[in-house]
Amino acid sequence: MDNPMNNKGKLPIRAACLLTACAFIIYGFARGEAGVVLNKAVNICLECIGLG
Amino acid sequence: MIAKIRYAVKRKLLQIIAFGCSNAHVLNFKGGKLYTGKWKQFCNPGLNCYSCPAAGFACPIGALQAVNGSMQFTFSFYVTGLLLAFGVLLGRAVCGWLCPFGLLQELIHKIPSPKLHLKKGFLYLKYIILVVFVLILPVAVTDYMGMGKPAFCQYLCPAGTLEGGLFLLAAHESLRKAVGALFNLKMAILLLTVVGCVFCYRFFCRTLCPLGAIYGLFNKISLYHLEVDSHKCIGCGKCKEACQMEVDPVKTPGSPECIRCGACADICPTGAVCLGFSTKCGKTLP
């Protein structure tokens, strides 16, 4: 059986995860990862369609 | 009666809206072009191939492998951060409410047939796929330039074959000429997925999807969550019977398999099961 923490107990974990997520997104965006994603996504991905 | 159908109706509506928003560029099917606007640098929360002509956003699993396997980077903070945010906010509600490929699987499951239970061992396969095909292979197996290939997309993903491959091959003769053993392997996996989904509810979602594996890890702490009121629950077991993901919401409300579809909340005769961002039910069963 689960023994879930109550919601008050989960708040710090959620806050920490969200702060980490924001920091990761900003850092990743700033160092140009979004450009790599965009470059991959706007061209036909031969691996994705089974030809690569 | 209205309360009893509420989650089912709301979820189906949101699934259709999410499917439409994820694949808004339908005119691209004519001519087999891809949308090339700036929105594609952002990831869709659910699984939706970015090589689908209609896709408006990037696939998070494809994006993660693309950045991790690129020459410049070996770890994607950007995509990991997005997955972390989606996971903490929604958990596997993304699978149940927002994933375009999840909706397709549910539609396929409506084909009349005997419906089968899935053995528990198959549920762990998606974690192995996540670690091996999404996290390790794109970084570990690289070419002379240091670039890795998206192994999950290349060898396994049926969403890419269905949403991208079939439409693009239909539109481009040059691509049809390049069809080989790899495409046949991916077609076989797509066929297996479709047949699996006919007999088992969300077969791909439960056994193979690495995105479901990631979001499942957040189900215990996600802001959108499921609660069971211990004072209202009469232990009738109807919620467990109604759950097509084969979860017992009373025993494991934070199960990594729960996609927060709300079928348990819809069927509960006492209103003991609640879903939401805030605590409506009160005390959760221990």
JSON list of C-alpha atoms in Angstrom, two decimals, chain B residues 20-202:
[
{"chain": "B", "resi": 20, "resn": "GLY", "atom": "CA", "xyz": [-5.88, 19.59, -32.68]},
{"chain": "B", "resi": 21, "resn": "CYS", "atom": "CA", "xyz": [-3.45, 22.07, -31.09]},
{"chain": "B", "resi": 22, "resn": "SER", "atom": "CA", "xyz": [-0.55, 19.61, -31.44]},
{"chain": "B", "resi": 23, "resn": "ASN", "atom": "CA", "xyz": [-1.41, 18.96, -35.09]},
{"chain": "B", "resi": 24, "resn": "ALA", "atom": "CA", "xyz": [-2.86, 22.22, -36.31]},
{"chain": "B", "resi": 25, "resn": "HIS", "atom": "CA", "xyz": [-1.02, 22.47, -39.64]},
{"chain": "B", "resi": 26, "resn": "VAL", "atom": "CA", "xyz": [-3.21, 20.02, -41.53]},
{"chain": "B", "resi": 27, "resn": "LEU", "atom": "CA", "xyz": [-2.71, 21.74, -44.88]},
{"chain": "B", "resi": 28, "resn": "ASN", "atom": "CA", "xyz": [0.89, 20.50, -44.81]},
{"chain": "B", "resi": 29, "resn": "PHE", "atom": "CA", "xyz": [-0.34, 16.97, -45.51]},
{"chain": "B", "resi": 30, "resn": "LYS", "atom": "CA", "xyz": [-0.89, 18.15, -49.07]},
{"chain": "B", "resi": 31, "resn": "GLY", "atom": "CA", "xyz": [2.60, 18.10, -50.50]},
{"chain": "B", "resi": 32, "resn": "GLY", "atom": "CA", "xyz": [4.14, 16.38, -47.47]},
{"chain": "B", "resi": 33, "resn": "LYS", "atom": "CA", "xyz": [5.77, 19.49, -46.00]},
{"chain": "B", "resi": 34, "resn": "LEU", "atom": "CA", "xyz": [6.66, 20.15, -42.37]},
{"chain": "B", "resi": 35, "resn": "TYR", "atom": "CA", "xyz": [5.75, 23.22, -40.33]},
{"chain": "B", "resi": 36, "resn": "THR", "atom": "CA", "xyz": [8.99, 25.16, -39.93]},
{"chain": "B", "resi": 37, "resn": "GLY", "atom": "CA", "xyz": [7.97, 28.00, -37.63]},
{"chain": "B", "resi": 38, "resn": "LYS", "atom": "CA", "xyz": [9.61, 29.00, -34.34]},
{"chain": "B", "resi": 39, "resn": "TRP", "atom": "CA", "xyz": [7.00, 27.22, -32.22]},
{"chain": "B", "resi": 40, "resn": "LYS", "atom": "CA", "xyz": [8.79, 24.00, -33.04]},
{"chain": "B", "resi": 41, "resn": "GLN", "atom": "CA", "xyz": [11.56, 24.84, -30.59]},
{"chain": "B", "resi": 42, "resn": "PHE", "atom": "CA", "xyz": [9.02, 24.16, -27.83]},
{"chain": "B", "resi": 43, "resn": "CYS", "atom": "CA", "xyz": [8.10, 20.63, -26.82]},
{"chain": "B", "resi": 44, "resn": "ASN", "atom": "CA", "xyz": [4.64, 19.13, -26.82]},
{"chain": "B", "resi": 45, "resn": "PRO", "atom": "CA", "xyz": [3.86, 17.65, -23.38]},
{"chain": "B", "resi": 46, "resn": "GLY", "atom": "CA", "xyz": [2.64, 14.40, -25.00]},
{"chain": "B", "resi": 47, "resn": "LEU", "atom": "CA", "xyz": [4.12, 12.07, -27.60]},
{"chain": "B", "resi": 48, "resn": "ASN", "atom": "CA", "xyz": [3.65, 13.57, -31.07]},
{"chain": "B", "resi": 49, "resn": "CYS", "atom": "CA", "xyz": [6.23, 13.08, -33.83]},
{"chain": "B", "resi": 50, "resn": "TYR", "atom": "CA", "xyz": [7.76, 16.33, -35.10]},
{"chain": "B", "resi": 51, "resn": "SER", "atom": "CA", "xyz": [8.05, 14.77, -38.53]},
{"chain": "B", "resi": 52, "resn": "CYS", "atom": "CA", "xyz": [4.27, 14.66, -38.78]},
{"chain": "B", "resi": 53, "resn": "PRO", "atom": "CA", "xyz": [3.38, 17.28, -41.43]},
{"chain": "B", "resi": 54, "resn": "ALA", "atom": "CA", "xyz": [0.72, 18.78, -39.15]},
{"chain": "B", "resi": 55, "resn": "ALA", "atom": "CA", "xyz": [2.86, 18.92, -35.99]},
{"chain": "B", "resi": 56, "resn": "GLY", "atom": "CA", "xyz": [3.30, 22.38, -34.51]},
{"chain": "B", "resi": 57, "resn": "PHE", "atom": "CA", "xyz": [5.68, 21.47, -31.67]},
{"chain": "B", "resi": 58, "resn": "ALA", "atom": "CA", "xyz": [8.66, 19.21, -31.08]},
{"chain": "B", "resi": 59, "resn": "CYS", "atom": "CA", "xyz": [8.33, 15.71, -29.64]},
{"chain": "B", "resi": 60, "resn": "PRO", "atom": "CA", "xyz": [9.90, 15.77, -26.14]},
{"chain": "B", "resi": 61, "resn": "ILE", "atom": "CA", "xyz": [11.47, 12.31, -26.50]},
{"chain": "B", "resi": 62, "resn": "GLY", "atom": "CA", "xyz": [12.84, 13.14, -29.96]},
{"chain": "B", "resi": 63, "resn": "ALA", "atom": "CA", "xyz": [14.11, 16.51, -28.71]},
{"chain": "B", "resi": 64, "resn": "LEU", "atom": "CA", "xyz": [15.81, 14.93, -25.69]},
{"chain": "B", "resi": 65, "resn": "GLN", "atom": "CA", "xyz": [17.67, 12.46, -27.90]},
{"chain": "B", "resi": 66, "resn": "ALA", "atom": "CA", "xyz": [18.49, 15.14, -30.48]},
{"chain": "B", "resi": 67, "resn": "VAL", "atom": "CA", "xyz": [20.17, 17.42, -27.94]},
{"chain": "B", "resi": 68, "resn": "ASN", "atom": "CA", "xyz": [21.84, 14.61, -25.96]},
{"chain": "B", "resi": 69, "resn": "GLY", "atom": "CA", "xyz": [23.20, 13.15, -29.20]},
{"chain": "B", "resi": 70, "resn": "SER", "atom": "CA", "xyz": [24.28, 16.44, -30.74]},
{"chain": "B", "resi": 71, "resn": "MET", "atom": "CA", "xyz": [27.88, 17.56, -31.23]},
{"chain": "B", "resi": 72, "resn": "GLN", "atom": "CA", "xyz": [27.53, 20.52, -28.87]},
{"chain": "B", "resi": 73, "resn": "PHE", "atom": "CA", "xyz": [25.79, 18.91, -25.88]},
{"chain": "B", "resi": 74, "resn": "THR", "atom": "CA", "xyz": [25.63, 15.60, -24.03]},
{"chain": "B", "resi": 75, "resn": "PHE", "atom": "CA", "xyz": [22.81, 16.54, -21.67]},
{"chain": "B", "resi": 76, "resn": "SER", "atom": "CA", "xyz": [19.73, 18.60, -22.41]},
{"chain": "B", "resi": 77, "resn": "PHE", "atom": "CA", "xyz": [18.89, 20.93, -19.54]},
{"chain": "B", "resi": 78, "resn": "TYR", "atom": "CA", "xyz": [16.17, 22.52, -21.66]},
{"chain": "B", "resi": 79, "resn": "VAL", "atom": "CA", "xyz": [14.17, 19.37, -22.45]},
{"chain": "B", "resi": 80, "resn": "THR", "atom": "CA", "xyz": [14.83, 17.84, -19.01]},
{"chain": "B", "resi": 81, "resn": "GLY", "atom": "CA", "xyz": [13.54, 21.04, -17.43]},
{"chain": "B", "resi": 82, "resn": "LEU", "atom": "CA", "xyz": [10.39, 20.97, -19.56]},
{"chain": "B", "resi": 83, "resn": "LEU", "atom": "CA", "xyz": [9.76, 17.29, -18.69]},
{"chain": "B", "resi": 84, "resn": "LEU", "atom": "CA", "xyz": [10.37, 18.04, -15.01]},
{"chain": "B", "resi": 85, "resn": "ALA", "atom": "CA", "xyz": [7.89, 20.92, -15.12]},
{"chain": "B", "resi": 86, "resn": "PHE", "atom": "CA", "xyz": [5.20, 18.93, -16.95]},
{"chain": "B", "resi": 87, "resn": "GLY", "atom": "CA", "xyz": [5.80, 16.00, -14.58]},
{"chain": "B", "resi": 88, "resn": "VAL", "atom": "CA", "xyz": [5.57, 17.98, -11.35]},
{"chain": "B", "resi": 89, "resn": "LEU", "atom": "CA", "xyz": [2.52, 19.93, -12.50]},
{"chain": "B", "resi": 90, "resn": "LEU", "atom": "CA", "xyz": [0.54, 17.13, -14.14]},
{"chain": "B", "resi": 91, "resn": "GLY", "atom": "CA", "xyz": [2.26, 13.74, -13.76]},
{"chain": "B", "resi": 92, "resn": "ARG", "atom": "CA", "xyz": [0.68, 11.14, -16.00]},
{"chain": "B", "resi": 93, "resn": "ALA", "atom": "CA", "xyz": [-2.39, 13.33, -16.47]},
{"chain": "B", "resi": 94, "resn": "VAL", "atom": "CA", "xyz": [-0.40, 14.39, -19.55]},
{"chain": "B", "resi": 95, "resn": "CYS", "atom": "CA", "xyz": [-0.87, 10.83, -20.88]},
{"chain": "B", "resi": 96, "resn": "GLY", "atom": "CA", "xyz": [-4.54, 10.71, -20.01]},
{"chain": "B", "resi": 97, "resn": "TRP", "atom": "CA", "xyz": [-5.61, 14.20, -21.04]},
{"chain": "B", "resi": 98, "resn": "LEU", "atom": "CA", "xyz": [-3.08, 15.72, -23.46]},
{"chain": "B", "resi": 99, "resn": "CYS", "atom": "CA", "xyz": [-1.18, 13.02, -25.37]},
{"chain": "B", "resi": 100, "resn": "PRO", "atom": "CA", "xyz": [-2.19, 12.78, -29.06]},
{"chain": "B", "resi": 101, "resn": "PHE", "atom": "CA", "xyz": [-0.85, 9.23, -29.38]},
{"chain": "B", "resi": 102, "resn": "GLY", "atom": "CA", "xyz": [-2.77, 8.28, -26.24]},
{"chain": "B", "resi": 103, "resn": "LEU", "atom": "CA", "xyz": [-6.02, 9.40, -27.89]},
{"chain": "B", "resi": 104, "resn": "LEU", "atom": "CA", "xyz": [-5.20, 7.34, -30.99]},
{"chain": "B", "resi": 105, "resn": "GLN", "atom": "CA", "xyz": [-4.61, 4.28, -28.81]},
{"chain": "B", "resi": 106, "resn": "GLU", "atom": "CA", "xyz": [-7.95, 4.75, -27.06]},
{"chain": "B", "resi": 107, "resn": "LEU", "atom": "CA", "xyz": [-9.75, 5.02, -30.41]},
{"chain": "B", "resi": 108, "resn": "ILE", "atom": "CA", "xyz": [-8.06, 1.83, -31.65]},
{"chain": "B", "resi": 109, "resn": "HIS", "atom": "CA", "xyz": [-9.13, 0.05, -28.44]},
{"chain": "B", "resi": 110, "resn": "LYS", "atom": "CA", "xyz": [-12.76, 0.77, -29.34]},
{"chain": "B", "resi": 111, "resn": "ILE", "atom": "CA", "xyz": [-12.54, -1.82, -32.15]},
{"chain": "B", "resi": 112, "resn": "PRO", "atom": "CA", "xyz": [-14.74, -4.69, -30.93]},
{"chain": "B", "resi": 113, "resn": "SER", "atom": "CA", "xyz": [-12.63, -7.61, -29.68]},
{"chain": "B", "resi": 114, "resn": "PRO", "atom": "CA", "xyz": [-11.97, -9.63, -26.53]},
{"chain": "B", "resi": 115, "resn": "LYS", "atom": "CA", "xyz": [-10.22, -7.30, -24.08]},
{"chain": "B", "resi": 116, "resn": "LEU", "atom": "CA", "xyz": [-7.19, -8.74, -22.30]},
{"chain": "B", "resi": 117, "resn": "HIS", "atom": "CA", "xyz": [-5.34, -7.95, -19.08]},
{"chain": "B", "resi": 118, "resn": "LEU", "atom": "CA", "xyz": [-1.68, -7.07, -19.31]},
{"chain": "B", "resi": 119, "resn": "LYS", "atom": "CA", "xyz": [0.82, -9.05, -17.23]},
{"chain": "B", "resi": 120, "resn": "LYS", "atom": "CA", "xyz": [2.57, -6.85, -14.67]},
{"chain": "B", "resi": 121, "resn": "GLY", "atom": "CA", "xyz": [6.04, -7.71, -15.98]},
{"chain": "B", "resi": 122, "resn": "PHE", "atom": "CA", "xyz": [5.36, -5.91, -19.28]},
{"chain": "B", "resi": 123, "resn": "LEU", "atom": "CA", "xyz": [4.87, -2.62, -17.39]},
{"chain": "B", "resi": 124, "resn": "TYR", "atom": "CA", "xyz": [8.59, -2.47, -16.55]},
{"chain": "B", "resi": 125, "resn": "LEU", "atom": "CA", "xyz": [9.65, -2.69, -20.19]},
{"chain": "B", "resi": 126, "resn": "LYS", "atom": "CA", "xyz": [9.12, 1.06, -20.73]},
{"chain": "B", "resi": 127, "resn": "TYR", "atom": "CA", "xyz": [11.68, 1.89, -18.03]},
{"chain": "B", "resi": 128, "resn": "ILE", "atom": "CA", "xyz": [14.29, -0.30, -19.76]},
{"chain": "B", "resi": 129, "resn": "ILE", "atom": "CA", "xyz": [13.47, 1.41, -23.08]},
{"chain": "B", "resi": 130, "resn": "LEU", "atom": "CA", "xyz": [13.80, 4.84, -21.46]},
{"chain": "B", "resi": 131, "resn": "VAL", "atom": "CA", "xyz": [17.23, 4.08, -20.02]},
{"chain": "B", "resi": 132, "resn": "VAL", "atom": "CA", "xyz": [18.68, 2.13, -22.95]},
{"chain": "B", "resi": 133, "resn": "PHE", "atom": "CA", "xyz": [17.16, 3.72, -26.07]},
{"chain": "B", "resi": 134, "resn": "VAL", "atom": "CA", "xyz": [16.53, 7.30, -24.92]},
{"chain": "B", "resi": 135, "resn": "LEU", "atom": "CA", "xyz": [19.27, 8.03, -22.37]},
{"chain": "B", "resi": 136, "resn": "ILE", "atom": "CA", "xyz": [22.23, 5.74, -23.13]},
{"chain": "B", "resi": 137, "resn": "LEU", "atom": "CA", "xyz": [22.37, 4.88, -26.85]},
{"chain": "B", "resi": 138, "resn": "PRO", "atom": "CA", "xyz": [22.09, 8.44, -28.31]},
{"chain": "B", "resi": 139, "resn": "VAL", "atom": "CA", "xyz": [25.05, 9.51, -26.13]},
{"chain": "B", "resi": 140, "resn": "ALA", "atom": "CA", "xyz": [27.14, 6.32, -26.14]},
{"chain": "B", "resi": 141, "resn": "VAL", "atom": "CA", "xyz": [26.91, 5.31, -29.81]},
{"chain": "B", "resi": 142, "resn": "THR", "atom": "CA", "xyz": [28.25, 8.18, -31.90]},
{"chain": "B", "resi": 143, "resn": "ASP", "atom": "CA", "xyz": [29.71, 8.61, -35.37]},
{"chain": "B", "resi": 144, "resn": "TYR", "atom": "CA", "xyz": [33.11, 10.07, -36.29]},
{"chain": "B", "resi": 145, "resn": "MET", "atom": "CA", "xyz": [31.75, 13.59, -35.76]},
{"chain": "B", "resi": 146, "resn": "GLY", "atom": "CA", "xyz": [30.53, 12.76, -32.26]},
{"chain": "B", "resi": 147, "resn": "MET", "atom": "CA", "xyz": [26.86, 12.73, -33.21]},
{"chain": "B", "resi": 148, "resn": "GLY", "atom": "CA", "xyz": [24.51, 10.12, -31.80]},
{"chain": "B", "resi": 149, "resn": "LYS", "atom": "CA", "xyz": [21.29, 8.92, -33.37]},
{"chain": "B", "resi": 150, "resn": "PRO", "atom": "CA", "xyz": [17.87, 9.00, -31.70]},
{"chain": "B", "resi": 151, "resn": "ALA", "atom": "CA", "xyz": [17.72, 5.25, -31.03]},
{"chain": "B", "resi": 152, "resn": "PHE", "atom": "CA", "xyz": [14.15, 5.18, -29.74]},
{"chain": "B", "resi": 153, "resn": "CYS", "atom": "CA", "xyz": [12.86, 7.07, -32.78]},
{"chain": "B", "resi": 154, "resn": "GLN", "atom": "CA", "xyz": [15.03, 5.04, -35.13]},
{"chain": "B", "resi": 155, "resn": "TYR", "atom": "CA", "xyz": [14.22, 1.52, -33.97]},
{"chain": "B", "resi": 156, "resn": "LEU", "atom": "CA", "xyz": [11.02, 1.59, -31.91]},
{"chain": "B", "resi": 157, "resn": "CYS", "atom": "CA", "xyz": [8.72, 4.60, -32.05]},
{"chain": "B", "resi": 158, "resn": "PRO", "atom": "CA", "xyz": [5.44, 3.68, -33.80]},
{"chain": "B", "resi": 159, "resn": "ALA", "atom": "CA", "xyz": [4.20, 7.28, -33.51]},
{"chain": "B", "resi": 160, "resn": "GLY", "atom": "CA", "xyz": [6.87, 8.42, -35.97]},
{"chain": "B", "resi": 161, "resn": "THR", "atom": "CA", "xyz": [5.96, 5.68, -38.44]},
{"chain": "B", "resi": 162, "resn": "LEU", "atom": "CA", "xyz": [2.24, 6.39, -38.19]},
{"chain": "B", "resi": 163, "resn": "GLU", "atom": "CA", "xyz": [2.19, 10.18, -37.95]},
{"chain": "B", "resi": 164, "resn": "GLY", "atom": "CA", "xyz": [5.25, 10.97, -40.04]},
{"chain": "B", "resi": 165, "resn": "GLY", "atom": "CA", "xyz": [6.50, 8.02, -42.08]},
{"chain": "B", "resi": 166, "resn": "LEU", "atom": "CA", "xyz": [3.30, 6.92, -43.80]},
{"chain": "B", "resi": 167, "resn": "PHE", "atom": "CA", "xyz": [2.23, 10.44, -44.80]},
{"chain": "B", "resi": 168, "resn": "LEU", "atom": "CA", "xyz": [5.67, 11.57, -45.95]},
{"chain": "B", "resi": 169, "resn": "LEU", "atom": "CA", "xyz": [6.26, 8.39, -47.92]},
{"chain": "B", "resi": 170, "resn": "ALA", "atom": "CA", "xyz": [2.89, 8.81, -49.59]},
{"chain": "B", "resi": 171, "resn": "ALA", "atom": "CA", "xyz": [3.86, 12.33, -50.64]},
{"chain": "B", "resi": 172, "resn": "HIS", "atom": "CA", "xyz": [7.50, 11.85, -51.71]},
{"chain": "B", "resi": 173, "resn": "GLU", "atom": "CA", "xyz": [8.62, 9.30, -54.28]},
{"chain": "B", "resi": 174, "resn": "SER", "atom": "CA", "xyz": [12.28, 9.89, -53.34]},
{"chain": "B", "resi": 175, "resn": "LEU", "atom": "CA", "xyz": [11.54, 8.76, -49.78]},
{"chain": "B", "resi": 176, "resn": "ARG", "atom": "CA", "xyz": [9.66, 5.69, -51.02]},
{"chain": "B", "resi": 177, "resn": "LYS", "atom": "CA", "xyz": [12.76, 4.62, -52.93]},
{"chain": "B", "resi": 178, "resn": "ALA", "atom": "CA", "xyz": [14.76, 4.67, -49.68]},
{"chain": "B", "resi": 179, "resn": "VAL", "atom": "CA", "xyz": [12.50, 2.17, -47.90]},
{"chain": "B", "resi": 180, "resn": "GLY", "atom": "CA", "xyz": [14.47, -0.78, -46.51]},
{"chain": "B", "resi": 181, "resn": "ALA", "atom": "CA", "xyz": [14.73, -3.24, -43.66]},
{"chain": "B", "resi": 182, "resn": "LEU", "atom": "CA", "xyz": [14.57, -0.53, -40.99]},
{"chain": "B", "resi": 183, "resn": "PHE", "atom": "CA", "xyz": [11.26, 0.75, -42.27]},
{"chain": "B", "resi": 184, "resn": "ASN", "atom": "CA", "xyz": [9.91, -2.81, -42.37]},
{"chain": "B", "resi": 185, "resn": "LEU", "atom": "CA", "xyz": [11.00, -3.27, -38.74]},
{"chain": "B", "resi": 186, "resn": "LYS", "atom": "CA", "xyz": [9.22, -0.07, -37.76]},
{"chain": "B", "resi": 187, "resn": "MET", "atom": "CA", "xyz": [6.09, -1.08, -39.67]},
{"chain": "B", "resi": 188, "resn": "ALA", "atom": "CA", "xyz": [6.13, -4.40, -37.80]},
{"chain": "B", "resi": 189, "resn": "ILE", "atom": "CA", "xyz": [6.35, -2.52, -34.48]},
{"chain": "B", "resi": 190, "resn": "LEU", "atom": "CA", "xyz": [3.51, -0.24, -35.59]},
{"chain": "B", "resi": 191, "resn": "LEU", "atom": "CA", "xyz": [1.41, -3.27, -36.50]},
{"chain": "B", "resi": 192, "resn": "LEU", "atom": "CA", "xyz": [2.21, -4.91, -33.15]},
{"chain": "B", "resi": 193, "resn": "THR", "atom": "CA", "xyz": [1.23, -1.68, -31.39]},
{"chain": "B", "resi": 194, "resn": "VAL", "atom": "CA", "xyz": [-2.08, -1.42, -33.25]},
{"chain": "B", "resi": 195, "resn": "VAL", "atom": "CA", "xyz": [-2.96, -5.09, -32.61]},
{"chain": "B", "resi": 196, "resn": "GLY", "atom": "CA", "xyz": [-1.83, -4.71, -28.97]},
{"chain": "B", "resi": 197, "resn": "CYS", "atom": "CA", "xyz": [-4.03, -1.64, -28.55]},
{"chain": "B", "resi": 198, "resn": "VAL", "atom": "CA", "xyz": [-7.06, -3.45, -29.99]},
{"chain": "B", "resi": 199, "resn": "PHE", "atom": "CA", "xyz": [-6.81, -6.10, -27.26]},
{"chain": "B", "resi": 200, "resn": "CYS", "atom": "CA", "xyz": [-5.16, -4.19, -24.38]},
{"chain": "B", "resi": 201, "resn": "TYR", "atom": "CA", "xyz": [-6.09, -0.67, -23.26]},
{"chain": "B", "resi": 202, "resn": "ARG", "atom": "CA", "xyz": [-3.22, 1.73, -24.13]}
]
